[in-house]
Short mmCIF file of C-alpha atoms in Angstrom, two decimals:
data_model
loop_
_atom_site.label_atom_id
_atom_site.label_comp_id
_atom_site.label_asym_id
_atom_site.label_seq_id
_atom_site.Cartn_x
_atom_site.Cartn_y
_atom_site.Cartn_z
CA MET X 1221 0.00 0.00 0.00
CA THR X 1222 1.37 3.42 -0.97
CA ALA X 1223 1.07 6.65 1.00
CA THR X 1224 -1.59 7.92 -1.39
CA ASP X 1225 -3.84 4.94 -0.63
CA PHE X 1226 -4.72 6.20 2.83
CA ALA X 1227 -7.99 8.12 2.57
CA HIS X 1228 -8.94 11.24 4.48
CA GLU X 1229 -12.52 12.35 5.08
CA SER X 1230 -12.75 16.11 5.63
CA VAL X 1231 -14.43 17.07 8.89
CA LEU X 1232 -17.09 19.81 9.17
CA LEU X 1233 -16.72 20.44 5.45
CA GLU X 1234 -20.03 22.21 4.76
CA ALA X 1235 -19.89 24.23 7.97
CA ALA X 1236 -16.37 25.44 7.15
CA LEU X 1237 -17.40 26.50 3.64
CA GLN X 1238 -20.42 28.38 4.99
CA GLY X 1239 -18.24 30.07 7.57
CA LEU X 1240 -15.78 31.24 4.93
CA ALA X 1241 -18.62 32.75 2.84
CA ILE X 1242 -16.76 32.10 -0.41
CA GLN X 1243 -16.54 34.97 -2.92
CA GLU X 1244 -16.20 33.68 -6.48
CA ALA X 1245 -13.27 35.97 -7.31
CA GLY X 1246 -11.70 35.81 -3.84
CA ILE X 1247 -8.26 34.78 -2.63
CA TYR X 1248 -8.21 31.86 -0.19
CA VAL X 1249 -5.70 29.77 1.73
CA ASP X 1250 -6.06 26.17 2.87
CA ALA X 1251 -3.28 26.23 5.46
CA THR X 1252 -3.48 22.48 6.13
CA PHE X 1253 -3.99 20.88 2.72
CA GLY X 1254 -3.77 17.25 3.85
CA ARG X 1255 -5.27 15.24 1.02
CA GLY X 1256 -7.17 18.19 -0.41
CA GLY X 1257 -10.76 17.57 0.67
CA HIS X 1258 -11.35 21.13 1.84
CA SER X 1259 -9.39 22.56 -1.09
CA ARG X 1260 -11.47 20.72 -3.69
CA ALA X 1261 -14.66 21.91 -2.02
CA LEU X 1262 -13.34 25.48 -1.99
CA LEU X 1263 -12.45 25.31 -5.66
CA SER X 1264 -15.96 24.10 -6.49
CA GLN X 1265 -17.30 27.43 -5.17
CA LEU X 1266 -14.66 29.70 -6.71
CA GLY X 1267 -15.16 31.31 -10.12
CA PRO X 1268 -12.58 31.52 -12.91
CA GLN X 1269 -10.87 34.52 -11.26
CA GLY X 1270 -10.67 32.96 -7.80
CA GLN X 1271 -7.36 31.79 -6.37
CA LEU X 1272 -6.54 29.17 -3.76
CA LEU X 1273 -3.22 28.41 -2.10
CA GLY X 1274 -2.60 25.16 -0.26
CA LEU X 1275 0.10 24.78 2.39
CA ASP X 1276 1.33 21.62 4.03
CA GLN X 1277 4.53 20.50 5.74
CA ASP X 1278 4.00 16.83 4.85
CA PRO X 1279 5.82 15.83 1.62
CA GLN X 1280 3.15 13.19 0.90
CA ALA X 1281 0.45 15.87 0.99
CA ILE X 1282 2.47 17.97 -1.44
CA THR X 1283 2.51 15.07 -3.92
CA THR X 1284 -1.30 15.07 -3.90
CA GLY X 1285 -1.42 18.86 -4.09
CA LEU X 1286 0.81 19.04 -7.15
CA LYS X 1287 -1.59 16.78 -9.04
CA LEU X 1288 -4.47 19.10 -8.17
CA ALA X 1289 -2.42 22.15 -9.21
CA GLN X 1290 -1.76 20.55 -12.60
CA ALA X 1291 -5.48 19.94 -13.07
CA ASP X 1292 -6.71 23.35 -11.88
CA PRO X 1293 -4.80 26.59 -12.66
CA ARG X 1294 -6.63 28.44 -9.88
CA PHE X 1295 -4.79 26.33 -7.32
CA GLN X 1296 -1.17 26.23 -6.20
CA ILE X 1297 0.54 24.27 -3.43
CA ILE X 1298 3.62 25.20 -1.40
CA HIS X 1299 5.60 22.91 0.87
CA SER X 1300 5.66 24.91 4.08
CA ASN X 1301 4.65 24.78 7.70
CA PHE X 1302 1.77 27.20 8.29
CA HIS X 1303 3.87 28.78 11.04
CA ASP X 1304 5.71 30.52 8.16
CA ILE X 1305 2.55 31.72 6.45
CA THR X 1306 3.38 35.44 6.54
CA GLN X 1307 6.65 34.89 4.70
CA VAL X 1308 4.95 32.69 2.09
CA LEU X 1309 2.14 35.16 1.44
CA SER X 1310 4.52 38.11 1.39
CA GLU X 1311 6.46 36.46 -1.44
CA LEU X 1312 3.18 36.01 -3.33
CA GLY X 1313 2.13 39.62 -2.70
CA TRP X 1314 -0.98 38.44 -0.87
CA LEU X 1315 -0.55 40.11 2.54
CA GLY X 1316 -3.74 41.95 3.47
CA LYS X 1317 -5.55 40.54 0.42
CA VAL X 1318 -6.72 37.11 1.61
CA ASN X 1319 -10.52 36.75 1.79
CA GLY X 1320 -10.50 33.55 3.81
CA ILE X 1321 -8.14 31.12 5.48
CA LEU X 1322 -8.89 27.65 6.80
CA PHE X 1323 -6.98 25.62 9.39
CA ASP X 1324 -7.79 21.94 9.96
CA LEU X 1325 -5.49 21.23 12.88
CA GLY X 1326 -3.92 18.06 14.20
CA VAL X 1327 -2.91 14.83 12.53
CA SER X 1328 -4.62 13.71 9.32
CA SER X 1329 -6.14 10.29 8.76
CA PRO X 1330 -3.47 9.26 6.19
CA GLN X 1331 -0.74 10.13 8.69
CA LEU X 1332 -2.50 8.20 11.44
CA ASP X 1333 -3.32 5.18 9.28
CA ASP X 1334 0.16 4.73 7.80
CA PRO X 1335 2.23 2.66 10.28
CA GLU X 1336 5.46 3.97 8.75
CA ARG X 1337 4.69 7.48 10.01
CA GLY X 1338 4.71 6.32 13.64
CA PHE X 1339 1.68 8.24 14.89
CA SER X 1340 -0.53 5.34 15.96
CA PHE X 1341 -0.37 3.17 19.06
CA LEU X 1342 -2.64 0.66 17.29
CA ARG X 1343 -0.28 -0.03 14.36
CA ASP X 1344 3.34 -0.99 14.84
CA GLY X 1345 5.84 1.16 13.00
CA PRO X 1346 8.96 3.29 13.46
CA LEU X 1347 8.50 5.74 16.34
CA ASP X 1348 8.67 8.96 14.30
CA MET X 1349 5.55 11.20 14.60
CA ARG X 1350 6.99 14.09 12.55
CA MET X 1351 4.49 15.72 10.21
CA ASN X 1352 7.51 16.64 8.10
CA PRO X 1353 9.85 13.63 8.32
CA LEU X 1354 12.61 15.72 6.74
CA GLN X 1355 12.88 18.17 9.65
CA GLY X 1356 13.40 18.07 13.38
CA ILE X 1357 13.95 15.12 15.68
CA SER X 1358 11.81 12.00 15.72
CA ALA X 1359 9.81 10.84 18.71
CA ALA X 1360 12.30 7.97 19.12
CA ASP X 1361 15.24 10.40 19.24
CA TRP X 1362 13.53 12.42 21.93
CA ILE X 1363 12.05 9.61 24.02
CA ASN X 1364 15.43 7.86 24.27
CA ARG X 1365 17.32 10.99 25.38
CA ALA X 1366 14.96 13.17 27.43
CA GLN X 1367 15.06 13.39 31.21
CA ALA X 1368 12.24 11.62 33.04
CA SER X 1369 11.05 14.99 34.39
CA ASP X 1370 10.86 16.43 30.86
CA ILE X 1371 8.92 13.43 29.56
CA ALA X 1372 6.49 13.70 32.48
CA ASP X 1373 6.00 17.43 31.85
CA VAL X 1374 5.20 16.83 28.17
CA LEU X 1375 2.72 14.04 28.95
CA TYR X 1376 0.97 16.20 31.54
CA GLN X 1377 0.96 19.55 29.70
CA TYR X 1378 0.08 18.32 26.21
CA GLY X 1379 -1.81 15.12 27.00
CA GLU X 1380 -3.36 16.03 30.34
CA GLU X 1381 -2.14 12.61 31.50
CA ARG X 1382 -2.67 12.22 35.26
CA TYR X 1383 -0.10 9.46 35.57
CA SER X 1384 2.62 11.23 33.60
CA ARG X 1385 5.40 10.75 36.16
CA ARG X 1386 4.71 7.06 36.59
CA ILE X 1387 4.70 6.54 32.81
CA ALA X 1388 7.88 8.62 32.39
CA ARG X 1389 9.72 6.51 34.95
CA ALA X 1390 8.65 3.34 33.14
CA ILE X 1391 9.87 4.74 29.81
CA VAL X 1392 13.27 5.68 31.23
CA TYR X 1393 13.65 2.28 32.88
CA GLN X 1394 12.74 0.33 29.74
CA ARG X 1395 14.97 2.36 27.44
CA GLY X 1396 17.81 1.51 29.82
CA GLN X 1397 17.24 -2.13 28.91
CA GLN X 1398 16.84 -1.49 25.17
CA PRO X 1399 16.22 1.63 23.04
CA ILE X 1400 12.55 2.32 22.31
CA LEU X 1401 12.26 2.48 18.52
CA ARG X 1402 8.78 1.15 17.68
CA THR X 1403 5.30 2.47 18.37
CA ALA X 1404 4.09 -0.91 19.62
CA VAL X 1405 6.92 -1.09 22.16
CA LEU X 1406 6.16 2.37 23.54
CA ALA X 1407 2.42 1.66 23.61
CA GLU X 1408 3.01 -1.53 25.61
CA ILE X 1409 5.26 0.26 28.11
CA ILE X 1410 2.59 2.90 28.69
CA LYS X 1411 -0.17 0.31 28.83
CA THR X 1412 1.69 -1.68 31.49
CA ALA X 1413 2.59 1.39 33.55
CA HIS X 1414 -0.86 3.00 33.44
CA PRO X 1415 -2.84 2.09 36.59
CA ALA X 1416 -6.28 3.36 35.58
CA TRP X 1417 -7.52 2.51 32.10
CA GLU X 1418 -10.46 4.53 30.80
CA ARG X 1419 -13.36 2.67 29.25
CA HIS X 1420 -13.26 2.60 25.43
CA LYS X 1421 -9.90 4.45 25.39
CA HIS X 1422 -6.46 2.92 24.92
CA PRO X 1423 -4.23 3.82 27.89
CA ALA X 1424 -1.57 5.21 25.52
CA THR X 1425 -3.97 7.68 23.84
CA ARG X 1426 -3.06 10.76 25.89
CA SER X 1427 0.66 10.03 25.93
CA PHE X 1428 0.91 9.52 22.16
CA GLN X 1429 -1.07 12.74 21.60
CA ALA X 1430 1.24 14.63 23.93
CA ILE X 1431 4.45 13.39 22.31
CA ARG X 1432 3.12 14.19 18.83
CA ILE X 1433 2.12 17.72 19.84
CA TYR X 1434 5.51 18.31 21.43
CA ILE X 1435 7.57 16.91 18.55
CA ASN X 1436 5.70 19.09 16.02
CA ARG X 1437 5.44 22.22 18.23
CA GLU X 1438 1.73 22.27 17.47
CA LEU X 1439 0.45 24.52 20.25
CA GLU X 1440 3.28 27.04 20.16
CA GLY X 1441 3.04 27.14 16.37
CA LEU X 1442 -0.71 27.71 16.53
CA GLU X 1443 -0.29 30.70 18.84
CA GLU X 1444 2.42 32.17 16.61
CA THR X 1445 0.30 31.66 13.49
CA LEU X 1446 -2.88 33.19 14.90
CA ALA X 1447 -0.91 36.31 15.79
CA GLN X 1448 -0.11 36.71 12.07
CA MET X 1449 -3.75 36.71 10.93
CA PRO X 1450 -4.45 40.47 11.14
CA GLN X 1451 -1.78 41.29 8.57
CA ILE X 1452 -2.84 38.46 6.28
CA LEU X 1453 -6.61 38.86 6.00
CA ALA X 1454 -8.31 41.58 4.00
CA GLN X 1455 -10.96 43.70 5.69
CA GLY X 1456 -13.99 41.45 6.01
CA GLY X 1457 -11.88 38.34 5.45
CA ARG X 1458 -12.86 35.18 7.29
CA LEU X 1459 -10.81 32.93 9.56
CA ALA X 1460 -12.04 29.35 10.12
CA VAL X 1461 -10.25 27.01 12.51
CA ILE X 1462 -11.12 23.35 13.10
CA SER X 1463 -9.51 21.93 16.23
CA PHE X 1464 -9.64 18.43 17.69
CA HIS X 1465 -8.82 18.73 21.37
CA SER X 1466 -9.36 21.15 24.19
CA LEU X 1467 -5.82 22.54 24.25
CA GLU X 1468 -6.03 23.71 20.63
CA ASP X 1469 -9.56 25.02 20.98
CA ARG X 1470 -8.65 26.91 24.15
CA ILE X 1471 -5.90 28.78 22.28
CA VAL X 1472 -8.22 29.67 19.38
CA LYS X 1473 -11.08 30.70 21.68
CA ARG X 1474 -8.82 32.88 23.83
CA TYR X 1475 -7.22 34.59 20.81
CA LEU X 1476 -10.56 35.41 19.18
CA ARG X 1477 -12.02 36.65 22.47
CA GLU X 1478 -9.08 38.99 23.04
CA GLN X 1479 -9.11 40.29 19.47
CA SER X 1480 -12.87 40.83 19.43
CA ARG X 1481 -13.05 42.80 22.68
CA GLY X 1482 -10.11 45.09 21.88
CA ALA X 1483 -7.52 46.61 24.17
CA GLN X 1484 -8.30 46.57 27.89
CA PHE X 1485 -7.46 49.64 29.96
CA PRO X 1486 -7.25 50.03 33.75
CA PRO X 1487 -10.31 51.58 35.43
CA GLY X 1488 -10.30 55.33 35.29
CA VAL X 1489 -8.25 55.66 32.10
CA PRO X 1490 -10.05 58.21 29.90
CA VAL X 1491 -10.74 56.25 26.70
CA THR X 1492 -13.85 56.29 24.56
CA GLU X 1493 -15.76 53.33 23.14
CA ALA X 1494 -14.69 54.48 19.68
CA GLN X 1495 -11.02 54.28 20.68
CA ILE X 1496 -11.50 50.76 22.04
CA ASN X 1497 -13.31 49.76 18.84
CA GLN X 1498 -10.28 50.80 16.83
CA THR X 1499 -8.26 48.10 18.60
CA ARG X 1500 -10.76 45.35 17.85
CA LEU X 1501 -9.35 43.25 15.03
CA PHE X 1502 -11.88 40.42 14.77
CA LYS X 1503 -15.55 39.71 15.24
CA THR X 1504 -16.52 36.18 16.16
CA LEU X 1505 -19.32 34.76 14.00
CA GLY X 1506 -21.76 32.59 15.89
CA LYS X 1507 -20.95 29.94 18.45
CA ALA X 1508 -18.54 27.05 18.18
CA ILE X 1509 -19.79 24.45 15.70
CA ARG X 1510 -19.51 20.73 16.34
CA PRO X 1511 -20.29 17.80 14.04
CA SER X 1512 -23.78 16.36 13.88
CA PRO X 1513 -24.48 12.85 15.18
CA GLN X 1514 -24.81 11.75 11.55
CA GLU X 1515 -21.31 13.02 10.68
CA VAL X 1516 -19.83 11.35 13.76
CA GLN X 1517 -21.52 8.10 12.78
CA GLN X 1518 -20.06 8.31 9.27
CA ASN X 1519 -16.64 9.48 10.48
CA PRO X 1520 -15.89 8.65 14.14
CA ARG X 1521 -12.74 10.80 14.06
CA ALA X 1522 -14.98 13.86 13.76
CA ARG X 1523 -16.41 13.40 17.24
CA SER X 1524 -13.99 15.78 18.97
CA ALA X 1525 -13.92 18.47 16.23
CA THR X 1526 -14.78 22.11 16.95
CA LEU X 1527 -15.06 24.84 14.33
CA ARG X 1528 -14.71 28.54 15.18
CA VAL X 1529 -15.18 31.32 12.62
CA ALA X 1530 -14.28 35.00 12.85
CA GLN X 1531 -14.23 38.02 10.54
CA ARG X 1532 -11.47 40.60 10.16
CA LEU X 1533 -12.68 44.10 11.05
#
């Protein structure tokens, strides 16, 4: 089976398109191209003058994107982490001109389903977890070198794992016997060390999530990227973010709340409502959107998804 054989079903597709309010001649960015589900849907609503840019740090996603770019001149794909989006758009001359940008955060189904990528505790493969296997250190490199205290901090902060210290001690002990190089080996270590299994959840779920987030700098990168949005979006441009766990959603929610309420001044400072309004950069549009029971039934991986949409003022 090749990398392109692993399918990906786009989550909250219709809701994301509605949130972006596509203009036929608009300029749009799919910042997490994946296997192109959202991009193809965007292109179906763009007119001949519309333009769409896809970004992805995964070389396998770029292979798919190049085929789409060859088939549709309105689309182009660039191999880049979305953390560098300002630089990419500056080179295209798109800063301040983008009518909508979409983020579909987290790991994609093809990455999760391919054992060779090392994301899954259910499928044995090399312990890698890098979204771009050409950059950075692998999960195996880190897990076999990090201090027990550092491993425990990562499991707790990024996985909200209550038994992080116990699991970290088990990891350090086992790697002292033999290096941990496979996902199945790490999953078994965590499974054995974990004293309280949750019903219908593998005991390694939180730990694998935490290590993946840490290796790919997902939360720090998200904060850095959101801070770039005001200079990227045109006035009235839309921002749509799909997140898959509470840590991501908390960052998005906090950013949009701060940007929509404007600068906060100490009591007694003589400022007018008009002056505060000038510091408001975004307006949130509606409440958080979650998948319907029907979508969750069709695609169980959608169950934890949350979509938030905002408009540039």
